[in-house]
mmCIF file of C-alpha atoms in Angstrom:
data_model
loop_
_atom_site.group_PDB
_atom_site.id
_atom_site.type_symbol
_atom_site.label_atom_id
_atom_site.label_comp_id
_atom_site.label_asym_id
_atom_site.label_seq_id
_atom_site.Cartn_x
_atom_site.Cartn_y
_atom_site.Cartn_z
ATOM 1 C CA TYR A 1 2.022 -8.734 0.766
ATOM 2 C CA LEU A 2 4.500 -11.601 1.039
ATOM 3 C CA GLN A 3 4.170 -12.360 -2.666
ATOM 4 C CA ILE A 4 4.841 -8.712 -3.466
ATOM 5 C CA VAL A 5 7.958 -8.826 -1.279
ATOM 6 C CA GLU A 6 9.165 -11.989 -2.999
ATOM 7 C CA ALA A 7 8.478 -10.677 -6.508
ATOM 8 C CA ALA A 8 10.106 -7.319 -5.773
ATOM 9 C CA SER A 9 13.142 -9.041 -4.278
ATOM 10 C CA ARG A 10 13.514 -11.341 -7.278
ATOM 11 C CA SER A 11 13.502 -8.319 -9.562
ATOM 12 C CA LYS A 12 15.855 -6.474 -7.181
ATOM 13 C CA GLN A 13 13.340 -3.712 -6.525
ATOM 14 C CA TRP A 14 14.364 -3.383 -2.899
ATOM 15 C CA SER A 15 12.343 -0.249 -2.132
ATOM 16 C CA LYS A 16 9.140 -1.919 -3.356
ATOM 17 C CA ALA A 17 9.879 -4.971 -1.203
ATOM 18 C CA ASP A 18 10.477 -2.734 1.802
ATOM 19 C CA GLU A 19 7.279 -0.802 1.156
ATOM 20 C CA ALA A 20 5.261 -4.034 1.015
ATOM 21 C CA LEU A 21 6.876 -5.207 4.261
ATOM 22 C CA GLN A 22 6.000 -1.921 5.967
ATOM 23 C CA ARG A 23 2.396 -2.083 4.781
ATOM 24 C CA ALA A 24 2.072 -5.685 5.908
ATOM 25 C CA ALA A 25 3.502 -4.839 9.329
ATOM 26 C CA ALA A 26 0.979 -2.016 9.679
ATOM 27 C CA VAL A 27 -1.866 -4.434 8.983
ATOM 28 C CA PHE A 28 -0.637 -7.625 10.652
ATOM 29 C CA GLY A 29 1.891 -6.415 13.211
ATOM 30 C CA ASP A 30 5.063 -8.232 14.175
ATOM 31 C CA ASN A 31 4.867 -11.889 13.153
ATOM 32 C CA LEU A 32 6.977 -14.842 12.085
ATOM 33 C CA ASP A 33 6.129 -14.751 8.386
ATOM 34 C CA LEU A 34 6.951 -11.069 8.025
ATOM 35 C CA GLY A 35 10.195 -11.509 9.954
ATOM 36 C CA LEU A 36 11.245 -14.362 7.692
ATOM 37 C CA ALA A 37 10.312 -12.344 4.600
ATOM 38 C CA GLN A 38 12.346 -9.367 5.831
ATOM 39 C CA ALA A 39 15.409 -11.546 6.392
ATOM 40 C CA ALA A 40 15.002 -13.248 3.006
ATOM 41 C CA ARG A 41 14.792 -9.862 1.339
ATOM 42 C CA LEU A 42 18.048 -8.807 3.042
ATOM 43 C CA ARG A 43 19.673 -12.125 2.087
ATOM 44 C CA ASP A 44 18.619 -11.679 -1.533
ATOM 45 C CA GLU A 45 20.262 -8.258 -1.568
ATOM 46 C CA GLU A 46 23.388 -9.958 -0.173
ATOM 47 C CA LYS A 47 23.184 -7.999 3.076
ATOM 48 C CA TYR A 48 24.141 -11.103 5.005
ATOM 49 C CA ASP A 49 25.098 -9.440 8.298
ATOM 50 C CA ALA A 50 21.800 -7.548 8.369
ATOM 51 C CA ALA A 51 19.871 -10.738 7.545
ATOM 52 C CA ILE A 52 21.646 -12.611 10.354
ATOM 53 C CA THR A 53 20.934 -9.798 12.804
ATOM 54 C CA SER A 54 17.288 -9.720 11.739
ATOM 55 C CA LEU A 55 16.923 -13.484 12.152
ATOM 56 C CA ASN A 56 18.683 -13.523 15.516
ATOM 57 C CA THR A 57 16.271 -10.821 16.706
ATOM 58 C CA LEU A 58 13.371 -12.865 15.350
ATOM 59 C CA LYS A 59 14.731 -15.947 17.113
ATOM 60 C CA GLY A 60 14.314 -14.096 20.413
ATOM 61 C CA LYS A 61 10.566 -13.843 19.700
ATOM 62 C CA PHE A 62 9.990 -17.026 17.702
ATOM 63 C CA ASP A 63 12.535 -19.717 18.536
ATOM 64 C CA VAL A 64 11.260 -22.159 15.919
ATOM 65 C CA ALA A 65 12.827 -24.333 13.252
ATOM 66 C CA GLU A 66 12.021 -21.936 10.413
ATOM 67 C CA VAL A 67 14.127 -19.132 11.892
ATOM 68 C CA HIS A 68 17.116 -21.437 12.345
ATOM 69 C CA ARG A 69 16.578 -22.840 8.843
ATOM 70 C CA ASP A 70 16.642 -19.371 7.321
ATOM 71 C CA LEU A 71 19.767 -18.509 9.317
ATOM 72 C CA GLY A 72 21.362 -21.602 7.807
ATOM 73 C CA LYS A 73 20.319 -20.482 4.329
ATOM 74 C CA VAL A 74 21.980 -17.104 4.890
ATOM 75 C CA TYR A 75 25.194 -18.770 6.037
ATOM 76 C CA MET A 76 25.098 -21.022 2.974
ATOM 77 C CA ARG A 77 24.698 -18.039 0.642
ATOM 78 C CA ASN A 78 27.592 -16.379 2.465
ATOM 79 C CA ASN A 79 29.717 -19.529 1.908
ATOM 80 C CA ASP A 80 30.047 -20.350 5.623
ATOM 81 C CA LEU A 81 29.138 -24.034 5.400
ATOM 82 C CA PRO A 82 30.342 -25.044 8.900
ATOM 83 C CA LYS A 83 28.110 -22.393 10.472
ATOM 84 C CA ALA A 84 25.255 -23.318 8.119
ATOM 85 C CA VAL A 85 25.452 -26.963 9.182
ATOM 86 C CA GLU A 86 25.585 -25.980 12.849
ATOM 87 C CA VAL A 87 22.509 -23.752 12.606
ATOM 88 C CA LEU A 88 20.582 -26.200 10.414
ATOM 89 C CA LYS A 89 21.254 -28.982 12.938
ATOM 90 C CA GLU A 90 19.650 -26.727 15.539
ATOM 91 C CA ALA A 91 16.689 -26.256 13.191
ATOM 92 C CA ALA A 92 16.405 -30.047 12.884
ATOM 93 C CA LYS A 93 16.263 -30.350 16.690
ATOM 94 C CA LYS A 94 13.338 -27.901 16.777
ATOM 95 C CA VAL A 95 11.396 -29.315 13.849
ATOM 96 C CA GLY A 96 9.460 -32.043 15.673
ATOM 97 C CA SER A 97 6.418 -29.907 16.459
ATOM 98 C CA ARG A 98 6.217 -28.337 13.006
ATOM 99 C CA SER A 99 4.216 -29.584 10.008
ATOM 100 C CA PRO A 100 5.587 -32.443 7.868
ATOM 101 C CA ALA A 101 6.252 -29.963 5.036
ATOM 102 C CA ILE A 102 8.370 -27.756 7.322
ATOM 103 C CA GLN A 103 10.171 -30.829 8.657
ATOM 104 C CA ALA A 104 11.010 -32.000 5.137
ATOM 105 C CA ASN A 105 12.150 -28.518 4.154
ATOM 106 C CA VAL A 106 14.473 -28.174 7.164
ATOM 107 C CA TYR A 107 16.015 -31.611 6.638
ATOM 108 C CA THR A 108 16.435 -30.933 2.920
ATOM 109 C CA TRP A 109 18.325 -27.702 3.635
ATOM 110 C CA LEU A 110 20.544 -29.509 6.147
ATOM 111 C CA GLY A 111 21.217 -32.159 3.508
ATOM 112 C CA ARG A 112 22.069 -29.471 0.978
ATOM 113 C CA ALA A 113 24.556 -27.923 3.407
ATOM 114 C CA TYR A 114 26.207 -31.306 3.926
ATOM 115 C CA ALA A 115 26.267 -31.926 0.166
ATOM 116 C CA ASP A 116 27.771 -28.500 -0.530
ATOM 117 C CA GLY A 117 30.537 -29.490 1.890
ATOM 118 C CA LYS A 118 31.020 -32.773 -0.027
ATOM 119 C CA GLU A 119 29.616 -34.805 2.898
ATOM 120 C CA HIS A 120 27.256 -36.772 0.679
ATOM 121 C CA GLU A 121 26.776 -39.758 3.001
ATOM 122 C CA SER A 122 25.551 -37.411 5.743
ATOM 123 C CA ALA A 123 23.382 -35.615 3.189
ATOM 124 C CA ILE A 124 21.792 -38.911 2.103
ATOM 125 C CA GLU A 125 20.979 -39.762 5.718
ATOM 126 C CA VAL A 126 19.337 -36.379 6.297
ATOM 127 C CA TYR A 127 17.405 -36.527 3.016
ATOM 128 C CA SER A 128 15.962 -39.831 4.269
ATOM 129 C CA GLN A 129 14.673 -37.989 7.338
ATOM 130 C CA ALA A 130 13.075 -35.402 5.058
ATOM 131 C CA LEU A 131 11.320 -38.114 3.068
ATOM 132 C CA ALA A 132 10.178 -39.807 6.275
ATOM 133 C CA ALA A 133 8.409 -36.554 7.186
ATOM 134 C CA THR A 134 6.658 -36.397 3.802
ATOM 135 C CA SER A 135 7.240 -38.064 0.464
ATOM 136 C CA GLU A 136 5.670 -35.090 -1.319
ATOM 137 C CA HIS A 137 8.657 -32.735 -1.026
ATOM 138 C CA ALA A 138 9.887 -32.975 -4.629
ATOM 139 C CA SER A 139 13.185 -31.140 -4.244
ATOM 140 C CA THR A 140 14.342 -33.672 -1.633
ATOM 141 C CA TYR A 141 14.303 -36.407 -4.272
ATOM 142 C CA TYR A 142 16.327 -34.234 -6.626
ATOM 143 C CA PHE A 143 19.042 -33.431 -4.077
ATOM 144 C CA LEU A 144 19.040 -37.040 -2.849
ATOM 145 C CA GLY A 145 19.652 -38.137 -6.442
ATOM 146 C CA VAL A 146 22.589 -35.745 -6.766
ATOM 147 C CA SER A 147 24.219 -37.028 -3.570
ATOM 148 C CA LEU A 148 23.590 -40.666 -4.484
ATOM 149 C CA ALA A 149 25.238 -40.084 -7.874
ATOM 150 C CA GLU A 150 28.202 -38.419 -6.136
ATOM 151 C CA VAL A 151 28.836 -41.546 -4.043
ATOM 152 C CA GLY A 152 28.494 -43.837 -7.059
ATOM 153 C CA LYS A 153 25.003 -45.216 -6.359
ATOM 154 C CA ASP A 154 23.784 -44.588 -9.885
ATOM 155 C CA GLY A 155 20.772 -46.926 -9.795
ATOM 156 C CA ALA A 156 19.466 -45.389 -6.586
ATOM 157 C CA ALA A 157 20.162 -41.914 -7.999
ATOM 158 C CA ARG A 158 18.060 -42.694 -11.101
ATOM 159 C CA GLU A 159 15.287 -43.942 -8.838
ATOM 160 C CA ALA A 160 15.395 -40.704 -6.823
ATOM 161 C CA PHE A 161 15.285 -38.601 -10.000
ATOM 162 C CA ASP A 162 12.317 -40.661 -11.277
ATOM 163 C CA LYS A 163 10.468 -40.026 -8.004
ATOM 164 C CA TYR A 164 11.305 -36.338 -8.298
ATOM 165 C CA LEU A 165 9.615 -36.219 -11.696
ATOM 166 C CA LYS A 166 6.600 -38.203 -10.450
ATOM 167 C CA VAL A 167 6.052 -35.898 -7.480
ATOM 168 C CA ASP A 168 6.476 -32.775 -9.595
ATOM 169 C CA PRO A 169 6.013 -33.649 -13.292
ATOM 170 C CA ASN A 170 6.180 -29.989 -14.330
ATOM 171 C CA ARG A 171 9.881 -29.871 -13.493
ATOM 172 C CA SER A 172 12.538 -31.067 -15.890
#
């Protein structure tokens, strides 16, 4: 169901995404993954206020890093970087009990928010935390390379881009 929601959202077939969400809820009930998918679908349709409301409601049931991360992603898409950083910092505080992949993902999004705000030194620090969680999160190397290049650390940036390609050789 979640893949149907994602595919329908990418192709902007909102009614199909909603139908898949309803069917999934009928089978699986109210859960974290469906709540996150619902909010992502609203975000993709640029219904930012509705996505924020949905995630804040979800946060009341599941106060975990992923909900705060997705709130931060909505604020980033809505060009509210200060709020995105604030919410993503909260996600980072909650990430300790989550899997290494979730930890890396949360820290990478926080780094991206810093980088979007031209705070590349802070982004580099946070990307290091992501890589400490797991060195298998390919996109972290990419965004680290971008921030390193922005602060003039070209050799380190090249190294990060090389690691990005080694972790995920199918990307270019």
